[in-house]
Short mmCIF file of C-alpha atoms in Angstrom, two decimals:
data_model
loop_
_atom_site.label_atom_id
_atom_site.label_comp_id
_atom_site.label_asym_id
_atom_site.label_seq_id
_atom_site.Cartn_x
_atom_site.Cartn_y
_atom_site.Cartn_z
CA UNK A 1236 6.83 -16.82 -53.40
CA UNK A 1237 6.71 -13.31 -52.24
CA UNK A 1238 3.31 -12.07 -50.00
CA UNK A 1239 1.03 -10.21 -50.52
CA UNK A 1240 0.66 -8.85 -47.19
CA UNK A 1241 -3.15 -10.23 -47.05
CA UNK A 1242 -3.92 -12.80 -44.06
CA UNK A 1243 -4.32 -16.34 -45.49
CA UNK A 1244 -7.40 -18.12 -45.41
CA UNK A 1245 -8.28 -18.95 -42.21
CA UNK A 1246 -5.70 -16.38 -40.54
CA UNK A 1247 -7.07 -13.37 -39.02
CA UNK A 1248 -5.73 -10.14 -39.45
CA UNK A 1249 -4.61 -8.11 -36.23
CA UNK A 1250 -6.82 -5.87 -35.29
CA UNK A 1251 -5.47 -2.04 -35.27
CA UNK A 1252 -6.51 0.78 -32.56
CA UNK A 1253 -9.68 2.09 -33.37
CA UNK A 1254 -10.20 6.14 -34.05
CA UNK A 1255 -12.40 8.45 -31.95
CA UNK A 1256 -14.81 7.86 -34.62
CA UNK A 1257 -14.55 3.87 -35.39
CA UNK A 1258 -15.09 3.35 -31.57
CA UNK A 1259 -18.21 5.76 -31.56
CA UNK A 1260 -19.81 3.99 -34.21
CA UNK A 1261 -19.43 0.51 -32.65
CA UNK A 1262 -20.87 1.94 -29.48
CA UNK A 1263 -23.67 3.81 -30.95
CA UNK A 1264 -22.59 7.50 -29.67
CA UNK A 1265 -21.53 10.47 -30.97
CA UNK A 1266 -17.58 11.36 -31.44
CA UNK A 1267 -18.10 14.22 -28.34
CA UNK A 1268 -19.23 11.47 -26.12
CA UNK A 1269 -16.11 9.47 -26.58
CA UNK A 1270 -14.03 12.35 -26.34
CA UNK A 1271 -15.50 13.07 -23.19
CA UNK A 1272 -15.22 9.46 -21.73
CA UNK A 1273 -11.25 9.50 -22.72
CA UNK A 1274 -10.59 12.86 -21.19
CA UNK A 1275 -12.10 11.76 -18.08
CA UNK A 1276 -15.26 14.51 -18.52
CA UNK A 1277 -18.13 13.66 -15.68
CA UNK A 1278 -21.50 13.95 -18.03
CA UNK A 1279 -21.63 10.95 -19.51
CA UNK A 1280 -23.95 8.10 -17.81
CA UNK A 1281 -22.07 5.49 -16.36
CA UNK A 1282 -23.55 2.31 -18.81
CA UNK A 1283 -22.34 4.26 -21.49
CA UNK A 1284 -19.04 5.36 -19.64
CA UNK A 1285 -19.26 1.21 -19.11
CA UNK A 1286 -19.46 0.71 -22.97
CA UNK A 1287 -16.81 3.03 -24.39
CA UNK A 1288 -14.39 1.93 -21.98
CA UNK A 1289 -14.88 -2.08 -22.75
CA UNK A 1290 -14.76 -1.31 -26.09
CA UNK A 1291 -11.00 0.82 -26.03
CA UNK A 1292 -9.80 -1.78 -23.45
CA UNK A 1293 -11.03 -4.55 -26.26
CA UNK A 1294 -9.71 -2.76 -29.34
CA UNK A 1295 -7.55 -0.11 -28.07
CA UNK A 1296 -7.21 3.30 -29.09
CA UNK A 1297 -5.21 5.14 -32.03
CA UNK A 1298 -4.51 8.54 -30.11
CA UNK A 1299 -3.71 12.09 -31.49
CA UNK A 1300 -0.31 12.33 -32.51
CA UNK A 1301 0.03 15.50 -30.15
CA UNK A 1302 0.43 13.91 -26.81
CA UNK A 1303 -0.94 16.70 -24.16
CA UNK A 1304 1.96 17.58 -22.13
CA UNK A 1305 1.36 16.72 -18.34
CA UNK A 1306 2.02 18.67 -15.24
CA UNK A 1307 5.42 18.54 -13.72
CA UNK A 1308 4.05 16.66 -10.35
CA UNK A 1309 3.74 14.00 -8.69
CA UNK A 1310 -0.13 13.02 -6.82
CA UNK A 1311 0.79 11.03 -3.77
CA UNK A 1312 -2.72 9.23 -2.44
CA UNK A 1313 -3.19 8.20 1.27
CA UNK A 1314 -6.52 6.65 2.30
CA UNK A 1315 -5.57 8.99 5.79
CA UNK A 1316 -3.36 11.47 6.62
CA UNK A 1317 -2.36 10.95 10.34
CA UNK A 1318 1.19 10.23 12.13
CA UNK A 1319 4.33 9.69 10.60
CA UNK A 1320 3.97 7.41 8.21
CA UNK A 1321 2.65 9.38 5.69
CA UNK A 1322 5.35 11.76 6.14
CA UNK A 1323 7.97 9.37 5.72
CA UNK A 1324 6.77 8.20 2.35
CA UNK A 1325 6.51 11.49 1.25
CA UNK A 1326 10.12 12.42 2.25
CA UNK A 1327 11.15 9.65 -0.22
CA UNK A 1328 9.07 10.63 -2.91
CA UNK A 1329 9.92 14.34 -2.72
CA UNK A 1330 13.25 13.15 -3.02
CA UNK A 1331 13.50 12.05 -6.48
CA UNK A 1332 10.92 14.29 -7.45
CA UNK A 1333 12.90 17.70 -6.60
CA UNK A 1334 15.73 15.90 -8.74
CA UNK A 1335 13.86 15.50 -11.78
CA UNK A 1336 12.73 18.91 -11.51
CA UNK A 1337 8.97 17.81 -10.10
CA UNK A 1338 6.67 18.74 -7.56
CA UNK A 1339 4.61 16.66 -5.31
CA UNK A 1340 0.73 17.03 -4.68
CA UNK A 1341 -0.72 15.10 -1.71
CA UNK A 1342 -4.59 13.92 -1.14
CA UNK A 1343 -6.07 11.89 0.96
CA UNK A 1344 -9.33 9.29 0.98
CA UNK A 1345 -10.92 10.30 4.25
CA UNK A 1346 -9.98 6.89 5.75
CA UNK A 1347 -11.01 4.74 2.26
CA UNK A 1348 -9.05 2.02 0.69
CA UNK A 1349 -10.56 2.69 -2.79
CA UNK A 1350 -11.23 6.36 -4.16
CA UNK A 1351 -14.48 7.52 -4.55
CA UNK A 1352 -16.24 8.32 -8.18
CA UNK A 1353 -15.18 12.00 -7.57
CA UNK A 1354 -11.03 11.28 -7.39
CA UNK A 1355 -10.50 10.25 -10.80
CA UNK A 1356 -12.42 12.97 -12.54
CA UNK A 1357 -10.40 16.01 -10.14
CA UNK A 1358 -7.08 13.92 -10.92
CA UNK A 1359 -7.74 14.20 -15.16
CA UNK A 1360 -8.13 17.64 -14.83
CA UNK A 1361 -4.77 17.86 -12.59
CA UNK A 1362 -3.30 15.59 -15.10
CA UNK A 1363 -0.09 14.61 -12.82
CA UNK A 1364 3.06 13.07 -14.75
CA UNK A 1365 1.97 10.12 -12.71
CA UNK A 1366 0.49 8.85 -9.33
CA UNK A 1367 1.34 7.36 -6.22
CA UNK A 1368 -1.55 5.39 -4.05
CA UNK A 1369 -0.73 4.47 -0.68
CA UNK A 1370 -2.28 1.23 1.01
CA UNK A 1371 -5.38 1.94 -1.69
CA UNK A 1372 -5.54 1.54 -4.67
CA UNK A 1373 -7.85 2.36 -7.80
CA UNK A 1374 -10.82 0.48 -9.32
CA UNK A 1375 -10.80 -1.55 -12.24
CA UNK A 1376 -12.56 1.48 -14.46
CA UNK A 1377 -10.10 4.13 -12.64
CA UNK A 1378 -7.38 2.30 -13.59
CA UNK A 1379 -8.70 2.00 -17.18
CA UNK A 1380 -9.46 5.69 -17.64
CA UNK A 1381 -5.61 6.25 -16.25
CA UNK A 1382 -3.99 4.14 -18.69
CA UNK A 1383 -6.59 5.89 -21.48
CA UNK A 1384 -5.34 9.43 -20.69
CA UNK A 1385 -1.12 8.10 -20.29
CA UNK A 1386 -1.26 8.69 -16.11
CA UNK A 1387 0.94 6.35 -15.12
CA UNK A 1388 0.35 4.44 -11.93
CA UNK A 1389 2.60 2.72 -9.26
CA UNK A 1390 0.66 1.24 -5.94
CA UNK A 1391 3.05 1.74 -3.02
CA UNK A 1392 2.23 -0.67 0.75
CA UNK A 1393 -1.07 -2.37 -1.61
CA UNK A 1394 -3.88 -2.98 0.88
CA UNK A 1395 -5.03 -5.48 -1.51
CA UNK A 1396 -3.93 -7.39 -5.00
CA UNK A 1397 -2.59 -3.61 -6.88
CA UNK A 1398 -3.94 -5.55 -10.29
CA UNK A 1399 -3.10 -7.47 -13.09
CA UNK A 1400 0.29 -5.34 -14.83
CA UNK A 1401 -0.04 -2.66 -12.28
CA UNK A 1402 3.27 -1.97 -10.71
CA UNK A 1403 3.95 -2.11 -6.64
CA UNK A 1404 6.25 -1.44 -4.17
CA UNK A 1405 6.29 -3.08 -0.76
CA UNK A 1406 8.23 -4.09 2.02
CA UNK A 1407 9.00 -8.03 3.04
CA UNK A 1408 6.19 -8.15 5.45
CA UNK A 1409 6.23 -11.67 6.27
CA UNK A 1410 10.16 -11.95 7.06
CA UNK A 1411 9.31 -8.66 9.47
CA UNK A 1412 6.58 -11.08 11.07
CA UNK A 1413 9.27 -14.38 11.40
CA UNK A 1414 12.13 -12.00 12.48
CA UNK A 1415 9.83 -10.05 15.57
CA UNK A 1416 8.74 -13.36 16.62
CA UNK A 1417 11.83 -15.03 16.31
CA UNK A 1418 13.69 -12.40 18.29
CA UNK A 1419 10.94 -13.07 21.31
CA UNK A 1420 11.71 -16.61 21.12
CA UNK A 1421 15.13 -16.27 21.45
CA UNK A 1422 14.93 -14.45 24.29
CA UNK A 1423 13.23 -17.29 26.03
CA UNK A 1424 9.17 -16.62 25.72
CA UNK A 1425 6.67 -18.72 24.83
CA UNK A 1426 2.87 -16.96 25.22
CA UNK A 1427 3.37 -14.77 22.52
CA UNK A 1428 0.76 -12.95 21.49
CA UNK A 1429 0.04 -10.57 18.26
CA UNK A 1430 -2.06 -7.84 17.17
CA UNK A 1431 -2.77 -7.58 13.79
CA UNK A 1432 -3.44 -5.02 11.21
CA UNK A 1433 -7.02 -5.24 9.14
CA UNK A 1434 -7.82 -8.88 7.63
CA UNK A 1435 -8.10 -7.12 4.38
CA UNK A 1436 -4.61 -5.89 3.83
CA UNK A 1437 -2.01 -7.91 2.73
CA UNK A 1438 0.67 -6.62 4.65
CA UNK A 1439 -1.18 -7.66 7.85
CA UNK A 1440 -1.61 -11.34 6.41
CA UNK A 1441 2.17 -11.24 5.69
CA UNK A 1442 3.40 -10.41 9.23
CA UNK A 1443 0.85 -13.02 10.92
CA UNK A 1444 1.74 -15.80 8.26
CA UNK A 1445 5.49 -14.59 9.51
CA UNK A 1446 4.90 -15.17 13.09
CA UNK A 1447 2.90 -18.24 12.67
CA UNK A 1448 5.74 -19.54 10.64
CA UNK A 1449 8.32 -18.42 13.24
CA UNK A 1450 5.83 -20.57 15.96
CA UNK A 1451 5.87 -23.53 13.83
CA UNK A 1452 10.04 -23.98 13.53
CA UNK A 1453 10.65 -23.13 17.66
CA UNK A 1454 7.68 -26.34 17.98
CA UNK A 1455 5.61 -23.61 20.23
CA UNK A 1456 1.90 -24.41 18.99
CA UNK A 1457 -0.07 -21.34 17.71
CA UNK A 1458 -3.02 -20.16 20.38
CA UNK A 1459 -5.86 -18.81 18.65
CA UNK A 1460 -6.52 -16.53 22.11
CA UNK A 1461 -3.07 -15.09 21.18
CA UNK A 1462 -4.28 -13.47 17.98
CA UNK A 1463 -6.23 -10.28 18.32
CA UNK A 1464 -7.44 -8.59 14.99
CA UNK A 1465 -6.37 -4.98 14.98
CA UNK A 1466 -6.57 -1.88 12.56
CA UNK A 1467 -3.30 -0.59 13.26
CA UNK A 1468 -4.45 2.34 15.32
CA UNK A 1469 -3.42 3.14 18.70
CA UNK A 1470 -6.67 2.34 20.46
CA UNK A 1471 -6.01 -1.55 19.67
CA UNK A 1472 -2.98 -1.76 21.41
CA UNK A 1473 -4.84 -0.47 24.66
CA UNK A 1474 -8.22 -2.53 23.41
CA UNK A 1475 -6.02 -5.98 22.89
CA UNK A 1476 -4.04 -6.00 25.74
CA UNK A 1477 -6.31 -5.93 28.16
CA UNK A 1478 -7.98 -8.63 26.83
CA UNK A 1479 -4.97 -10.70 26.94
CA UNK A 1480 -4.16 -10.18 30.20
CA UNK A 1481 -7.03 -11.23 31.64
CA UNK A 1482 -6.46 -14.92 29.98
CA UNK A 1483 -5.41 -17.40 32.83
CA UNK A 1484 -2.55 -18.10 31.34
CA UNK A 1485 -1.69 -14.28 29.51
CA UNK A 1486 1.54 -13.50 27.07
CA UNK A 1487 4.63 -12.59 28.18
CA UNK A 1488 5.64 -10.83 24.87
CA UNK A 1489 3.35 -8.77 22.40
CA UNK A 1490 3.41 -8.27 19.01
CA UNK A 1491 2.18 -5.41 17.39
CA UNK A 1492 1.49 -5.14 13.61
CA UNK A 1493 2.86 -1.18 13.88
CA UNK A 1494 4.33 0.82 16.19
CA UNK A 1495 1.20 2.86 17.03
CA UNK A 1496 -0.68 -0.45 18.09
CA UNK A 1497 2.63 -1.16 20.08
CA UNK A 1498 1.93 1.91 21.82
CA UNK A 1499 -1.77 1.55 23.00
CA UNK A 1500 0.22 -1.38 24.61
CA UNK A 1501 2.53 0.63 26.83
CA UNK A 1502 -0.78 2.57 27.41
CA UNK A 1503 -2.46 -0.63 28.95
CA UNK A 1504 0.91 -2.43 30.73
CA UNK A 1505 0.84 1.32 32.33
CA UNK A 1506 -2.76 0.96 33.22
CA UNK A 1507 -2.61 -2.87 34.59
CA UNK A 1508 0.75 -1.41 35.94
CA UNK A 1509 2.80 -3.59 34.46
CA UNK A 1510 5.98 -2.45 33.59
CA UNK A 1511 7.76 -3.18 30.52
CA UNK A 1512 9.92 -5.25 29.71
CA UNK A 1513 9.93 -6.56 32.94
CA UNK A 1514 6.37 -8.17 33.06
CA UNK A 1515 5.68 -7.56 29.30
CA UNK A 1516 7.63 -7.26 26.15
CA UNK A 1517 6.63 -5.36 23.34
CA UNK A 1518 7.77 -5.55 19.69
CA UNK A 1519 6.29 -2.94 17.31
CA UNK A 1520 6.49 -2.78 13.28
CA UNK A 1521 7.93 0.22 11.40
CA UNK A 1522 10.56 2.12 13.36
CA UNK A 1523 8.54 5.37 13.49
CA UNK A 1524 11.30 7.87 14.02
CA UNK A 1525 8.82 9.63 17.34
CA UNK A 1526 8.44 6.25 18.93
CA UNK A 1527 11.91 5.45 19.86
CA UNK A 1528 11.91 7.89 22.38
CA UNK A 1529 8.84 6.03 24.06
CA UNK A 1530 10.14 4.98 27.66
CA UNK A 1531 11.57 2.66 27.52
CA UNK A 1532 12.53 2.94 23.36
CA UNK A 1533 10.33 0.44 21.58
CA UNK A 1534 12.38 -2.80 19.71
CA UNK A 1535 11.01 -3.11 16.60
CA UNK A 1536 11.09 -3.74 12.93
CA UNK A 1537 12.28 -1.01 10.42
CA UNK A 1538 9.76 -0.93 7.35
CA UNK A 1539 12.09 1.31 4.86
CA UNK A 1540 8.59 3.83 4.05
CA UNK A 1541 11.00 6.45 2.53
CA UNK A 1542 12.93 4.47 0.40
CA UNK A 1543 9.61 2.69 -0.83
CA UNK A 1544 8.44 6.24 -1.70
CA UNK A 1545 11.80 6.83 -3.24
CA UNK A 1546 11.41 3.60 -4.98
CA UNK A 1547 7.86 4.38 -6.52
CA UNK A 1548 9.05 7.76 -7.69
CA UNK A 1549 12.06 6.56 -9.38
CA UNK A 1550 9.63 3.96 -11.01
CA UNK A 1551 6.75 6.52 -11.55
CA UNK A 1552 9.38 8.23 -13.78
CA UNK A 1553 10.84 5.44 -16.02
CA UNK A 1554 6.75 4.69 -16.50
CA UNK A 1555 6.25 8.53 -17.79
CA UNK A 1556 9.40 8.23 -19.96
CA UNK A 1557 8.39 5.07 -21.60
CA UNK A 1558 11.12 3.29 -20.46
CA UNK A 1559 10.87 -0.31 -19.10
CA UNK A 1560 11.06 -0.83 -15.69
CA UNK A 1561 13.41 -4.06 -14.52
CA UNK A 1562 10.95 -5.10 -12.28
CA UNK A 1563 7.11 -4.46 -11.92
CA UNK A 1564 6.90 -5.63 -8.18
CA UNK A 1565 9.54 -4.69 -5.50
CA UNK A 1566 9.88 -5.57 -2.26
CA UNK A 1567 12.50 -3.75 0.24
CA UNK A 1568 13.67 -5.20 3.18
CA UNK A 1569 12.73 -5.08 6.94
CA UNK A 1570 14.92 -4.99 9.83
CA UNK A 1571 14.55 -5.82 13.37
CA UNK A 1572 16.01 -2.93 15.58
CA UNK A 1573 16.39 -4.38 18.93
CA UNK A 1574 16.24 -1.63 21.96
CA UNK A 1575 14.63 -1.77 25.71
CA UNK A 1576 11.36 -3.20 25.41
CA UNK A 1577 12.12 -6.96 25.06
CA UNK A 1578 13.65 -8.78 27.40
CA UNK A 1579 13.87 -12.26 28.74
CA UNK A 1580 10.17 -13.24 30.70
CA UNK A 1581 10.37 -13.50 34.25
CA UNK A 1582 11.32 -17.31 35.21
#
């Protein structure tokens, strides 16, 4: 029997993008105030913002066949522009930009993890082929008024979960953690202490989990005094240490969560005039290309930040081509660069 292309009984039909005007009449609003919610305009109030936006993420939306062409750029979002990790990312980015005949923007969040109202509206009315955040990350409605406008989006070093089909790029944080702590073992020590990144980020979690892990297979039981809660600036490293070394029974090795943190360590052992490695190791996390001529050059573990860049580019890209990407989450991997600041402790 041949169909009739109607839904049998009890079947529902699927349900087809709505039109600018369908999805004004089921929220009650004119056709302008859509428009204005799906171009990212800033006068509309944010319940009915709220509204529109439930409603297109419910039913979708059946678009102009005119797709607006977007600028050739890249935006690249750090919640803070300072040292050399920024740059590095960047570096890798610009990289497969300039080969696809692209340019690269670059803002920053004034120290935030999540953009403020503001961002989204000044990024519609950039319209980038795509963006970049860097240890942030959008809100649920930023992310929805991105997808609404075609702004692809690819979350590079998440500080927290990037969200449900959002794509990422990372690096293997918690074999970073096992392999610095490992390497410390090795060389003989056993008060090992570490100082973390932020509780919030993930990438902190990871290298702790790592060096708890590491603790756990050499049978060396995991001190709670050891573990000081950082926020990868320099300061901690000075903050941290001191602390430690007051313990009767102080580390013999540190672990920072980043190289500057590593750093505000050399700053204390210099203070407590300790020298390093010879009363203290120190192990860092990154392989910031200005610390390895730190006296003595700091061992640590290489975080690849400009081939992530490179990697959310490339990935950026595919997104704005409408091509499928082989994998939505990616993570590079770490590698422990051993130089002068570990040794074996003092018997």
């Amino acid at each position: 029997m041949a169909s009739t292309g109607e839904p049998s009984k009890g079947e529902s039909a699927p349900s087809a993008p709505l039109t600018l005007a369908q999805l004004a009449e089921l929220a009650g609003v004119s056709t302008a105030t859509v428009s204005k919610v799906i171009n990212g305009r800033s006068e509309v109030g944010p319940a009915t913002r709220a509204l529109v936006e439930k409603l297109i993420k419910e039913h979708g939306y059946r678009r102009q066949r005119r797709r607006i062409k977007p600028a050739s750029l890249i935006e690249v979002v750090f919640h803070e522009l300072a040292g050399d990790y920024p740059i590095e990312v960047v570096k890798g980015v610009q990289r497969v930009a300039w080969a696809h005949g692209l340019s690269v923007v670059v803002s920053e969040l004034g120290g935030r993890h999540i953009p403020e109202p503001k961002w989204i509206g000044d990024l519609l009315t950039r319209r980038p082929t795509g963006v970049i955040t860097v240890f942030s990350g959008p809100t649920d409605e930023q992310r929805v008024r991105l997808v609404n406008q075609e702004i692809p989006l690819v979350v590079l070093d998440p500080a927290g979960n990037p969200g449900r089909g959002v794509p990422s790029v990372a690096a293997t944080n918690w074999s970073g953690g096992l392999e610095a702590t490992r390497h410390l073992l090795e060389l003989g020590h056993r008060r090992i202490a570490m100082i973390t990144g932020p509780a919030f980020a993930l990438s902190s979690r990871a290298r702790l989990d790592g060096y708890r892990a590491a603790l756990d297979a050499a049978g060396v039981p995991v001190d709670p005094e050891l573990i000081r809660q950082g926020r990868f600036q320099i300061e901690d490293g000075v903050t941290h240490t001191h602390a430690l070394m007051k313990l009767p029974d102080p580390p013999t090795a540190i672990f920072a969560a980043n190289d500057g943190q590593a750093i505000g360590v050399y700053h204390a052992a210099h203070e407590l005039r300790l020298r390093v490695p010879d009363d203290l190791s120190v192990i860092g996390f990154d392989d910031m290309p200005v610390w390895r001529w730190a006296q003595p050059p700091l061992t640590t573990i290489n975080q690849p930040l400009s081939e992530m860049g490179a990697t959310a580019a490339a990935m950026l890209i595919s997104l704005a081509r409408r091509e499928p990407l082989q994998q939505s989450r990616v993570e590079l991997s770490t590698e422990l660069v051993v130089r002068q600041s570990t040794a074996a402790p003092r018997s």
